[in-house]
């Protein structure tokens, strides 16, 4: 049933496509519902002839995967496949959010208003004669983000009564931290790509309707709101208020977008029943794989049907996939928590020989590089088999200097950071990354000296979180500590293999369309090591 109208309390309707079993309908048998909501137009499916050449939605061509995810012609972008869920005894509801496709209302993104409307839609669906009154949520990326907002619905003070569980598959939870200003560096590429290819084209009306609500298009959000103000705080999911059962996916291969937010969700939600599924391949490869489809069905069966025969409820809460390289998984095992309680955090100190050592230099030294193209690697070779699982953090003591006596001293430094794995011949070992990147590294991060101040409540020793409420420009000769969060990962290093830390003022791992604004870099940047300067890489040894 296409374009089913779902009434909102504000007087407009949202539209949804509803997929139901003909047999169940003939017998008057109600079934539980798997639901998703997004801005991407649920009409863009091969079944409706709205996709290029009758194939999958165009994004699968624009953004390659490790393999070729398989789903039916009824499946829109990043949504549950009706041809899997209907035979499994469910109905599927695929809904357009307010202001998108042919839904009424005003378009927005990451908004509490979207959560309010989703709440009302879930309750409407639960009251239909073909529904048992139980609804679960499923979907990838924005279809995951909307789940967080409705499960902690601010307008109604909690989740819809009929919402029984959620399965957010790789979705950011704080747009400011996870996408728009990663560690202080403004993301220029992805918002432009996302707006032009996915959001703008789906608006039910004109882009001005979006601007009237949000004040700007996504490419100008940071210009309008450079600090973590009310605009951004409203768009961050209220994770601590989520209590419904959750199966969340956190990948080690989407460091450009969803990784940090997914793991944050698992740690912060207060659900009594919650599980974390990790992987190292493409998000859609994993999501539509038979293994994950079956896992998600077992999860839904528990909380929408009361069927626990699969043994899912007895599954430990974390499915951990430890990588060895691009193609090889070293180990898949189950753990009881994240981060792992037995993690032994080690400090690897930077020195003037460009090595990472367990011992800090007794006397201070400095390393000086061009702030335009300077790039410095540091090496640590493992003498025994080692697993690094969890969060890494880089602390650098930095200083900005003029590269020319006639020019002003820079008052800021923007840095890219990456951790690379080297084999015994000191050649790079590749991994899967965002947007089909098959030459990614172990993990990455970014830092900006003027936005170095940390949130004392949210930060931990292993995961620094920016306060981002003001700029602290550098003064000439000032040496400051800069703590840089690196995205969570899980990697096996055999004895003789090495970890390589790379610090650079320029892109280290090209991953278009992602790129940051470092146009303010000029002059020289200096790393201070040894003595009172404890510049180090903190690694999570298991």
Short mmCIF file of C-alpha atoms in Angstrom, two decimals:
data_model
loop_
_atom_site.label_atom_id
_atom_site.label_comp_id
_atom_site.label_asym_id
_atom_site.label_seq_id
_atom_site.Cartn_x
_atom_site.Cartn_y
_atom_site.Cartn_z
CA UNK A 1 0.00 0.00 0.00
CA UNK A 2 1.73 3.14 -1.24
CA UNK A 3 1.31 6.66 0.13
CA UNK A 4 -0.70 5.68 3.21
CA UNK A 5 -1.49 8.92 5.02
CA UNK A 6 -0.60 9.12 8.72
CA UNK A 7 -2.26 12.10 10.45
CA UNK A 8 -0.23 14.38 12.71
CA UNK A 9 -1.61 16.42 15.61
CA UNK A 10 -0.45 19.59 13.86
CA UNK A 11 -2.94 19.03 11.05
CA UNK A 12 -0.83 17.60 8.22
CA UNK A 13 -0.14 14.02 7.14
CA UNK A 14 3.01 11.99 6.65
CA UNK A 15 3.12 9.35 3.93
CA UNK A 16 4.30 5.78 4.29
CA UNK A 17 4.56 2.66 2.18
CA UNK A 18 3.15 -0.35 4.02
CA UNK A 19 4.15 -3.90 3.11
CA UNK A 20 1.96 -6.68 4.51
CA UNK A 21 1.39 -10.37 3.99
CA UNK A 22 -1.59 -11.11 1.72
CA UNK A 23 -2.20 -14.34 3.64
CA UNK A 24 -2.21 -12.55 6.99
CA UNK A 25 -4.54 -9.89 5.56
CA UNK A 26 -6.99 -12.48 4.22
CA UNK A 27 -7.08 -14.23 7.58
CA UNK A 28 -7.39 -10.98 9.53
CA UNK A 29 -4.21 -11.83 11.40
CA UNK A 30 -2.40 -8.83 12.94
CA UNK A 31 1.42 -8.84 12.97
CA UNK A 32 4.11 -6.73 14.64
CA UNK A 33 5.68 -3.93 12.61
CA UNK A 34 9.26 -3.13 11.61
CA UNK A 35 9.35 0.59 10.82
CA UNK A 36 11.75 3.22 9.51
CA UNK A 37 11.59 6.98 8.90
CA UNK A 38 13.86 9.19 6.78
CA UNK A 39 14.05 12.20 4.42
CA UNK A 40 15.07 10.17 1.36
CA UNK A 41 11.73 9.58 -0.51
CA UNK A 42 10.39 6.05 -0.14
CA UNK A 43 9.27 6.02 -3.79
CA UNK A 44 12.85 5.64 -5.05
CA UNK A 45 12.83 1.87 -5.51
CA UNK A 46 13.34 -0.39 -8.54
CA UNK A 47 9.80 -1.71 -8.06
CA UNK A 48 8.38 1.74 -8.78
CA UNK A 49 10.77 2.37 -11.69
CA UNK A 50 12.37 5.33 -9.91
CA UNK A 51 15.99 4.12 -9.86
CA UNK A 52 18.64 4.29 -12.63
CA UNK A 53 18.40 1.42 -15.15
CA UNK A 54 15.99 -0.42 -12.84
CA UNK A 55 18.79 -1.17 -10.42
CA UNK A 56 19.53 -0.18 -6.84
CA UNK A 57 19.22 3.45 -5.64
CA UNK A 58 21.96 5.67 -7.10
CA UNK A 59 23.87 6.02 -3.83
CA UNK A 60 25.09 2.43 -4.12
CA UNK A 61 26.86 3.45 -7.34
CA UNK A 62 28.18 6.73 -5.96
CA UNK A 63 29.45 5.13 -2.76
CA UNK A 64 31.00 1.71 -3.44
CA UNK A 65 31.13 -1.15 -0.96
CA UNK A 66 33.49 -4.02 -0.29
CA UNK A 67 30.97 -6.33 -1.96
CA UNK A 68 27.51 -6.04 -3.47
CA UNK A 69 24.74 -5.94 -0.87
CA UNK A 70 21.63 -7.86 -1.95
CA UNK A 71 18.04 -6.79 -1.32
CA UNK A 72 14.71 -6.85 -3.13
CA UNK A 73 13.34 -4.30 -5.59
CA UNK A 74 10.94 -3.06 -2.89
CA UNK A 75 13.82 -1.70 -0.80
CA UNK A 76 14.53 2.03 -0.68
CA UNK A 77 17.84 3.62 0.38
CA UNK A 78 19.21 2.07 3.61
CA UNK A 79 15.84 0.68 4.66
CA UNK A 80 14.60 -2.74 5.85
CA UNK A 81 13.89 -5.15 2.99
CA UNK A 82 10.17 -6.06 2.93
CA UNK A 83 10.94 -9.33 1.15
CA UNK A 84 12.88 -10.46 4.22
CA UNK A 85 10.60 -9.12 6.96
CA UNK A 86 7.14 -9.95 5.60
CA UNK A 87 7.87 -13.70 5.23
CA UNK A 88 9.35 -13.55 8.75
CA UNK A 89 5.93 -12.59 10.11
CA UNK A 90 6.13 -8.78 10.18
CA UNK A 91 4.70 -5.80 8.37
CA UNK A 92 7.09 -3.10 7.17
CA UNK A 93 6.29 0.62 7.32
CA UNK A 94 8.66 2.90 5.38
CA UNK A 95 7.83 6.55 6.16
CA UNK A 96 8.84 9.93 4.77
CA UNK A 97 9.64 12.49 7.46
CA UNK A 98 7.89 15.89 7.57
CA UNK A 99 8.56 18.05 4.52
CA UNK A 100 10.15 15.30 2.39
CA UNK A 101 8.82 13.44 -0.65
CA UNK A 102 5.03 13.89 -0.43
CA UNK A 103 4.81 14.22 3.36
CA UNK A 104 3.35 17.41 4.75
CA UNK A 105 4.98 19.69 7.30
CA UNK A 106 8.31 21.50 7.27
CA UNK A 107 11.65 19.85 6.43
CA UNK A 108 14.44 19.70 9.03
CA UNK A 109 17.35 17.44 9.98
CA UNK A 110 18.37 15.81 13.28
CA UNK A 111 15.48 17.62 14.93
CA UNK A 112 13.27 17.09 17.95
CA UNK A 113 10.30 17.90 15.71
CA UNK A 114 11.12 14.86 13.59
CA UNK A 115 11.13 12.80 16.78
CA UNK A 116 7.72 14.20 17.77
CA UNK A 117 6.15 13.30 14.43
CA UNK A 118 7.78 9.86 14.43
CA UNK A 119 6.27 9.26 17.89
CA UNK A 120 2.76 10.09 16.64
CA UNK A 121 3.24 7.93 13.55
CA UNK A 122 4.35 4.92 15.60
CA UNK A 123 1.27 5.23 17.80
CA UNK A 124 -1.00 5.53 14.75
CA UNK A 125 0.56 2.42 13.18
CA UNK A 126 0.21 0.46 16.43
CA UNK A 127 -3.55 1.11 16.46
CA UNK A 128 -4.21 -0.24 12.96
CA UNK A 129 -6.15 -3.51 12.80
CA UNK A 130 -3.29 -5.23 10.95
CA UNK A 131 -0.78 -4.45 13.74
CA UNK A 132 -0.49 -6.30 17.05
CA UNK A 133 0.27 -3.00 18.78
CA UNK A 134 4.01 -3.69 18.87
CA UNK A 135 6.52 -1.72 16.77
CA UNK A 136 10.28 -2.08 16.35
CA UNK A 137 12.59 0.27 14.45
CA UNK A 138 15.32 -0.63 11.97
CA UNK A 139 17.48 1.04 9.33
CA UNK A 140 20.87 2.50 8.42
CA UNK A 141 22.46 5.95 8.89
CA UNK A 142 19.73 8.64 9.01
CA UNK A 143 17.25 5.80 9.53
CA UNK A 144 19.28 4.96 12.64
CA UNK A 145 19.56 8.57 13.82
CA UNK A 146 15.78 9.02 13.80
CA UNK A 147 15.47 6.00 16.09
CA UNK A 148 17.51 7.70 18.79
CA UNK A 149 15.40 10.86 18.65
CA UNK A 150 12.05 9.08 18.92
CA UNK A 151 13.24 6.64 21.59
CA UNK A 152 14.11 9.67 23.74
CA UNK A 153 11.27 11.83 22.44
CA UNK A 154 11.55 15.26 24.02
CA UNK A 155 8.07 16.44 23.01
CA UNK A 156 6.32 13.64 24.88
CA UNK A 157 8.85 12.96 27.60
CA UNK A 158 9.86 9.48 26.50
CA UNK A 159 9.35 6.77 23.90
CA UNK A 160 6.02 5.91 22.29
CA UNK A 161 4.21 3.30 24.44
CA UNK A 162 4.07 0.93 21.45
CA UNK A 163 7.80 1.15 20.70
CA UNK A 164 9.25 -2.15 21.89
CA UNK A 165 12.83 -2.06 20.55
CA UNK A 166 15.22 -0.28 18.18
CA UNK A 167 18.04 -1.46 15.92
CA UNK A 168 20.02 1.61 14.78
CA UNK A 169 22.58 0.46 12.21
CA UNK A 170 25.51 2.88 12.17
CA UNK A 171 24.14 6.32 12.91
CA UNK A 172 25.80 9.40 14.36
CA UNK A 173 24.40 10.68 17.65
CA UNK A 174 25.92 14.16 17.89
CA UNK A 175 26.07 15.96 14.50
CA UNK A 176 28.48 18.63 15.76
CA UNK A 177 31.07 16.19 17.11
CA UNK A 178 30.53 13.31 14.70
CA UNK A 179 30.25 15.12 11.38
CA UNK A 180 30.24 18.90 11.08
CA UNK A 181 33.28 19.84 13.21
CA UNK A 182 35.37 16.79 13.87
CA UNK A 183 37.63 17.77 16.75
CA UNK A 184 37.40 21.40 15.73
CA UNK A 185 38.04 21.06 11.99
CA UNK A 186 35.01 22.05 9.91
CA UNK A 187 33.90 19.31 7.52
CA UNK A 188 33.40 20.86 4.08
CA UNK A 189 32.91 17.92 1.74
CA UNK A 190 30.30 15.56 3.11
CA UNK A 191 27.60 18.16 4.01
CA UNK A 192 27.76 19.49 0.44
CA UNK A 193 27.55 16.00 -1.03
CA UNK A 194 24.73 14.93 1.32
CA UNK A 195 22.69 18.10 0.81
CA UNK A 196 22.90 18.12 -2.98
CA UNK A 197 22.41 14.40 -3.65
CA UNK A 198 20.06 13.26 -0.89
CA UNK A 199 18.35 16.04 1.08
CA UNK A 200 17.69 18.93 -1.32
CA UNK A 201 16.30 16.64 -4.01
CA UNK A 202 13.75 15.10 -1.61
CA UNK A 203 12.29 18.29 -0.13
CA UNK A 204 8.54 18.63 -0.65
CA UNK A 205 8.74 22.24 -1.75
CA UNK A 206 11.77 24.51 -2.13
CA UNK A 207 15.14 24.74 -0.32
CA UNK A 208 13.85 27.96 1.23
CA UNK A 209 11.40 25.87 3.25
CA UNK A 210 14.37 24.07 4.80
CA UNK A 211 16.22 27.34 5.45
CA UNK A 212 13.15 28.83 7.12
CA UNK A 213 13.29 26.02 9.69
CA UNK A 214 17.04 25.49 10.11
CA UNK A 215 18.34 28.99 9.35
CA UNK A 216 20.77 27.68 6.73
CA UNK A 217 21.54 24.67 4.58
CA UNK A 218 23.93 22.07 6.07
CA UNK A 219 26.96 23.50 4.29
CA UNK A 220 26.52 26.71 6.32
CA UNK A 221 25.58 25.23 9.71
CA UNK A 222 29.06 25.68 11.21
CA UNK A 223 29.40 29.20 9.82
CA UNK A 224 26.15 30.11 11.59
CA UNK A 225 26.92 28.08 14.73
CA UNK A 226 30.70 27.64 15.15
CA UNK A 227 30.44 26.58 18.81
CA UNK A 228 28.43 23.91 20.61
CA UNK A 229 25.37 26.08 21.22
CA UNK A 230 21.65 25.36 21.65
CA UNK A 231 21.32 24.67 17.91
CA UNK A 232 23.71 21.72 18.12
CA UNK A 233 22.65 20.51 21.55
CA UNK A 234 19.06 20.14 20.32
CA UNK A 235 20.31 18.01 17.44
CA UNK A 236 22.29 15.64 19.68
CA UNK A 237 20.38 12.49 20.64
CA UNK A 238 19.46 12.36 24.34
CA UNK A 239 21.01 8.93 24.76
CA UNK A 240 20.78 8.79 28.55
CA UNK A 241 16.99 8.92 28.25
CA UNK A 242 16.72 5.81 26.06
CA UNK A 243 15.52 2.72 27.91
CA UNK A 244 14.01 0.50 25.18
CA UNK A 245 15.90 -2.67 24.15
CA UNK A 246 18.56 -1.89 21.53
CA UNK A 247 20.71 -3.77 19.04
CA UNK A 248 23.21 -1.22 17.71
CA UNK A 249 25.91 -1.59 15.08
CA UNK A 250 29.28 0.06 15.55
CA UNK A 251 31.77 -0.40 12.72
CA UNK A 252 35.53 -0.01 12.57
CA UNK A 253 35.21 0.98 8.89
CA UNK A 254 33.14 4.17 8.97
CA UNK A 255 35.54 6.47 10.81
CA UNK A 256 34.48 9.35 8.59
CA UNK A 257 30.90 9.41 9.81
CA UNK A 258 29.14 6.98 12.14
CA UNK A 259 31.68 5.05 14.21
CA UNK A 260 32.06 7.33 17.22
CA UNK A 261 28.33 7.99 17.58
CA UNK A 262 27.36 4.32 17.44
CA UNK A 263 29.75 3.30 20.20
CA UNK A 264 28.69 6.34 22.23
CA UNK A 265 25.10 5.15 21.97
CA UNK A 266 25.91 1.70 23.32
CA UNK A 267 27.76 3.16 26.29
CA UNK A 268 25.21 5.85 27.19
CA UNK A 269 21.73 4.38 26.71
CA UNK A 270 20.17 3.07 29.90
CA UNK A 271 18.43 0.10 28.31
CA UNK A 272 18.40 -3.03 30.45
CA UNK A 273 18.72 -5.08 27.25
CA UNK A 274 21.32 -3.77 24.80
CA UNK A 275 23.70 -5.37 22.33
CA UNK A 276 26.57 -4.09 20.20
CA UNK A 277 27.49 -5.70 16.86
CA UNK A 278 30.89 -4.67 15.47
CA UNK A 279 32.35 -5.30 12.02
CA UNK A 280 35.08 -4.05 9.71
CA UNK A 281 33.44 -4.07 6.25
CA UNK A 282 30.93 -1.88 4.37
CA UNK A 283 27.84 -0.77 6.30
CA UNK A 284 25.38 -2.04 3.69
CA UNK A 285 27.38 -5.22 3.03
CA UNK A 286 26.95 -6.07 6.69
CA UNK A 287 23.39 -4.78 7.16
CA UNK A 288 21.90 -6.82 4.30
CA UNK A 289 24.03 -9.91 4.94
CA UNK A 290 22.17 -13.13 5.85
CA UNK A 291 23.99 -13.25 9.20
CA UNK A 292 22.85 -9.79 10.27
CA UNK A 293 19.33 -10.20 8.89
CA UNK A 294 18.93 -13.36 10.96
CA UNK A 295 20.48 -11.74 14.04
CA UNK A 296 18.16 -8.75 13.77
CA UNK A 297 15.14 -11.01 13.27
CA UNK A 298 16.02 -12.95 16.42
CA UNK A 299 16.26 -9.63 18.28
CA UNK A 300 12.89 -8.45 16.95
CA UNK A 301 11.29 -11.84 17.68
CA UNK A 302 12.26 -11.48 21.34
CA UNK A 303 10.74 -8.06 21.89
CA UNK A 304 7.92 -7.92 19.32
CA UNK A 305 6.70 -11.53 19.44
CA UNK A 306 7.91 -12.71 22.84
CA UNK A 307 9.72 -15.55 21.06
CA UNK A 308 13.02 -16.31 22.81
CA UNK A 309 13.58 -19.74 21.25
CA UNK A 310 16.63 -18.50 19.29
CA UNK A 311 18.57 -18.00 22.52
CA UNK A 312 19.27 -14.39 21.59
CA UNK A 313 18.58 -13.12 25.12
CA UNK A 314 21.46 -15.24 26.40
CA UNK A 315 23.92 -13.77 23.90
CA UNK A 316 26.71 -11.70 25.52
CA UNK A 317 26.22 -8.00 24.89
CA UNK A 318 29.15 -7.37 22.49
CA UNK A 319 30.00 -9.19 19.28
CA UNK A 320 33.63 -8.20 18.65
CA UNK A 321 35.36 -8.55 15.28
CA UNK A 322 39.16 -8.20 15.55
CA UNK A 323 40.81 -7.24 12.25
CA UNK A 324 44.17 -8.44 10.95
CA UNK A 325 44.03 -6.73 7.53
CA UNK A 326 41.65 -5.79 4.74
CA UNK A 327 40.47 -9.34 4.07
CA UNK A 328 41.42 -11.26 7.20
CA UNK A 329 39.47 -11.33 10.46
CA UNK A 330 41.80 -12.42 13.23
CA UNK A 331 39.00 -13.40 15.59
CA UNK A 332 35.28 -13.03 16.23
CA UNK A 333 34.31 -13.41 19.88
CA UNK A 334 31.76 -12.19 22.41
CA UNK A 335 32.47 -9.79 25.24
CA UNK A 336 30.35 -8.53 28.12
CA UNK A 337 31.04 -4.79 27.87
CA UNK A 338 32.52 -1.95 25.83
CA UNK A 339 35.21 -0.74 26.28
CA UNK A 340 36.65 -4.03 27.51
CA UNK A 341 37.12 -4.02 31.27
CA UNK A 342 40.50 -5.74 31.04
CA UNK A 343 42.01 -3.07 28.77
CA UNK A 344 45.56 -2.15 29.77
CA UNK A 345 46.18 1.38 28.52
CA UNK A 346 49.81 1.96 27.54
CA UNK A 347 51.51 5.29 26.86
CA UNK A 348 53.84 5.26 23.87
CA UNK A 349 55.95 8.42 24.14
CA UNK A 350 57.03 10.38 21.07
CA UNK A 351 60.75 11.11 20.81
CA UNK A 352 63.10 13.08 18.58
CA UNK A 353 64.11 9.90 16.71
CA UNK A 354 60.52 9.60 15.44
CA UNK A 355 59.91 6.51 17.55
CA UNK A 356 57.18 5.61 20.02
CA UNK A 357 58.68 4.29 23.24
CA UNK A 358 57.44 3.09 26.62
CA UNK A 359 59.99 5.45 28.19
CA UNK A 360 59.77 9.24 28.02
CA UNK A 361 62.87 11.21 27.06
CA UNK A 362 64.43 12.71 30.21
CA UNK A 363 65.27 16.03 28.52
CA UNK A 364 62.98 18.17 26.36
CA UNK A 365 63.36 18.12 22.57
CA UNK A 366 61.40 19.69 19.76
CA UNK A 367 60.45 18.68 16.22
CA UNK A 368 59.60 21.45 13.74
CA UNK A 369 57.61 21.10 10.51
CA UNK A 370 55.92 23.15 7.81
CA UNK A 371 52.31 23.94 8.74
CA UNK A 372 51.37 23.53 5.08
CA UNK A 373 52.92 20.23 4.10
CA UNK A 374 54.91 18.96 7.06
CA UNK A 375 54.23 15.29 7.84
CA UNK A 376 55.90 13.28 10.58
CA UNK A 377 55.67 9.51 11.23
CA UNK A 378 56.51 7.80 14.52
CA UNK A 379 57.13 4.05 14.76
CA UNK A 380 56.58 1.37 17.41
CA UNK A 381 57.44 -2.27 16.66
CA UNK A 382 55.70 -5.02 18.62
CA UNK A 383 57.94 -7.69 20.13
CA UNK A 384 54.98 -9.97 20.89
CA UNK A 385 51.54 -10.64 19.46
CA UNK A 386 49.33 -7.73 20.53
CA UNK A 387 45.66 -6.86 20.27
CA UNK A 388 44.62 -3.22 20.44
CA UNK A 389 40.87 -2.92 21.02
CA UNK A 390 39.10 0.27 22.07
CA UNK A 391 40.03 3.95 22.02
CA UNK A 392 43.37 5.58 21.31
CA UNK A 393 44.24 9.11 22.33
CA UNK A 394 47.08 11.31 21.16
CA UNK A 395 48.47 14.03 23.41
CA UNK A 396 50.72 16.55 21.70
CA UNK A 397 52.44 19.55 23.20
CA UNK A 398 52.38 21.99 20.30
CA UNK A 399 53.58 25.46 19.43
CA UNK A 400 53.06 27.67 16.37
CA UNK A 401 55.91 29.70 14.90
CA UNK A 402 56.37 32.01 11.99
CA UNK A 403 58.13 30.47 9.04
CA UNK A 404 59.34 33.86 7.90
CA UNK A 405 60.64 36.76 9.93
CA UNK A 406 58.39 39.12 7.96
CA UNK A 407 55.16 37.23 8.76
CA UNK A 408 52.97 37.07 11.82
CA UNK A 409 53.16 34.10 14.15
CA UNK A 410 50.21 31.74 13.51
CA UNK A 411 47.57 31.73 16.23
CA UNK A 412 46.16 28.29 15.39
CA UNK A 413 47.15 24.80 14.24
CA UNK A 414 44.95 22.21 12.52
CA UNK A 415 46.17 18.62 12.42
CA UNK A 416 45.24 15.28 10.87
CA UNK A 417 46.23 12.14 12.77
CA UNK A 418 46.25 8.52 11.64
CA UNK A 419 47.47 5.21 13.01
CA UNK A 420 48.82 2.85 10.37
CA UNK A 421 49.68 -0.85 10.61
CA UNK A 422 52.95 -2.01 9.03
CA UNK A 423 53.86 -5.61 8.25
CA UNK A 424 57.24 -7.14 9.06
CA UNK A 425 58.66 -5.58 5.87
CA UNK A 426 57.38 -2.17 7.07
CA UNK A 427 54.78 -1.99 4.30
CA UNK A 428 51.33 -0.56 5.01
CA UNK A 429 48.54 -3.00 5.85
CA UNK A 430 45.21 -1.73 4.50
CA UNK A 431 41.68 -1.85 5.94
CA UNK A 432 38.19 -0.97 4.77
CA UNK A 433 37.07 2.60 5.42
CA UNK A 434 34.21 4.98 4.65
CA UNK A 435 32.74 5.44 1.15
CA UNK A 436 34.32 2.31 -0.28
CA UNK A 437 37.87 3.16 0.76
CA UNK A 438 39.94 -0.03 0.64
CA UNK A 439 43.23 1.63 1.67
CA UNK A 440 42.23 2.93 5.08
CA UNK A 441 44.38 2.73 8.19
CA UNK A 442 43.72 1.45 11.70
CA UNK A 443 42.12 4.64 13.00
CA UNK A 444 42.21 8.39 12.60
CA UNK A 445 41.48 11.67 14.34
CA UNK A 446 41.78 15.43 14.05
CA UNK A 447 42.78 18.30 16.28
CA UNK A 448 42.71 22.10 16.40
CA UNK A 449 44.74 24.08 18.90
CA UNK A 450 42.22 26.90 19.29
CA UNK A 451 39.46 24.41 20.22
CA UNK A 452 41.55 22.30 22.59
CA UNK A 453 39.54 22.89 25.77
CA UNK A 454 37.99 19.65 27.03
CA UNK A 455 34.61 18.96 28.57
CA UNK A 456 35.51 17.87 32.14
CA UNK A 457 32.29 15.86 32.49
CA UNK A 458 32.26 13.98 29.19
CA UNK A 459 36.00 13.42 28.76
CA UNK A 460 37.84 10.35 30.00
CA UNK A 461 41.54 9.57 30.08
CA UNK A 462 41.12 7.53 26.87
CA UNK A 463 38.46 9.59 25.08
CA UNK A 464 38.79 13.41 25.17
CA UNK A 465 35.61 15.33 24.31
CA UNK A 466 35.75 18.99 23.28
CA UNK A 467 33.93 21.67 25.23
CA UNK A 468 33.76 23.77 22.04
CA UNK A 469 32.21 26.88 23.58
CA UNK A 470 34.98 29.38 22.76
CA UNK A 471 38.24 29.86 20.89
CA UNK A 472 41.60 29.87 22.63
CA UNK A 473 43.97 31.36 20.08
CA UNK A 474 47.67 30.65 20.49
CA UNK A 475 50.01 33.39 21.65
CA UNK A 476 53.55 33.72 20.27
CA UNK A 477 55.80 31.25 22.07
CA UNK A 478 52.89 29.54 23.85
CA UNK A 479 53.20 25.74 24.20
CA UNK A 480 49.87 23.98 24.85
CA UNK A 481 48.69 20.37 25.28
CA UNK A 482 46.37 19.16 22.53
CA UNK A 483 44.42 15.94 23.27
CA UNK A 484 43.11 14.25 20.13
CA UNK A 485 40.50 11.48 20.17
CA UNK A 486 41.06 8.63 17.71
CA UNK A 487 38.08 6.54 16.65
CA UNK A 488 37.50 3.14 18.28
CA UNK A 489 39.02 0.16 16.52
CA UNK A 490 40.06 -3.46 17.06
CA UNK A 491 43.24 -4.69 15.41
CA UNK A 492 45.66 -7.58 15.81
CA UNK A 493 49.43 -7.01 15.44
CA UNK A 494 51.70 -10.04 15.18
CA UNK A 495 55.18 -9.95 16.70
CA UNK A 496 57.46 -8.05 14.33
CA UNK A 497 54.66 -5.94 12.92
CA UNK A 498 54.53 -2.25 13.76
CA UNK A 499 52.24 0.62 14.60
CA UNK A 500 52.95 3.87 12.76
CA UNK A 501 51.57 7.15 14.06
CA UNK A 502 51.29 9.87 11.40
CA UNK A 503 50.70 13.55 12.21
CA UNK A 504 50.19 16.03 9.40
CA UNK A 505 48.59 19.42 8.64
CA UNK A 506 47.11 17.86 5.48
CA UNK A 507 44.89 14.91 4.57
CA UNK A 508 46.59 11.59 5.33
CA UNK A 509 43.96 9.16 4.00
CA UNK A 510 42.05 10.62 1.02
CA UNK A 511 38.38 9.68 1.41
CA UNK A 512 36.28 11.84 -0.88
CA UNK A 513 33.81 13.45 -0.41
CA UNK A 514 35.23 14.05 3.09
CA UNK A 515 37.67 16.93 3.53
CA UNK A 516 38.24 19.49 6.29
CA UNK A 517 38.97 23.19 6.41
CA UNK A 518 42.63 23.76 7.35
CA UNK A 519 42.98 26.97 5.31
CA UNK A 520 44.15 28.81 8.43
CA UNK A 521 47.39 26.77 8.63
CA UNK A 522 50.59 28.68 7.87
CA UNK A 523 54.11 29.07 9.21
CA UNK A 524 55.57 26.24 11.29
CA UNK A 525 54.19 23.84 13.87
CA UNK A 526 56.35 22.38 16.60
CA UNK A 527 55.92 19.20 18.65
CA UNK A 528 57.58 19.28 22.06
CA UNK A 529 58.64 15.92 23.53
CA UNK A 530 60.52 14.75 26.61
CA UNK A 531 61.06 16.32 30.00
CA UNK A 532 57.87 18.04 31.13
CA UNK A 533 56.25 17.47 27.74
CA UNK A 534 54.53 14.08 27.85
CA UNK A 535 53.56 13.89 24.18
CA UNK A 536 52.30 10.33 23.77
CA UNK A 537 49.92 7.95 22.05
CA UNK A 538 47.67 6.09 24.49
CA UNK A 539 46.85 2.61 23.15
CA UNK A 540 44.31 0.04 24.44
CA UNK A 541 46.19 -3.23 24.86
CA UNK A 542 44.01 -6.29 25.57
#
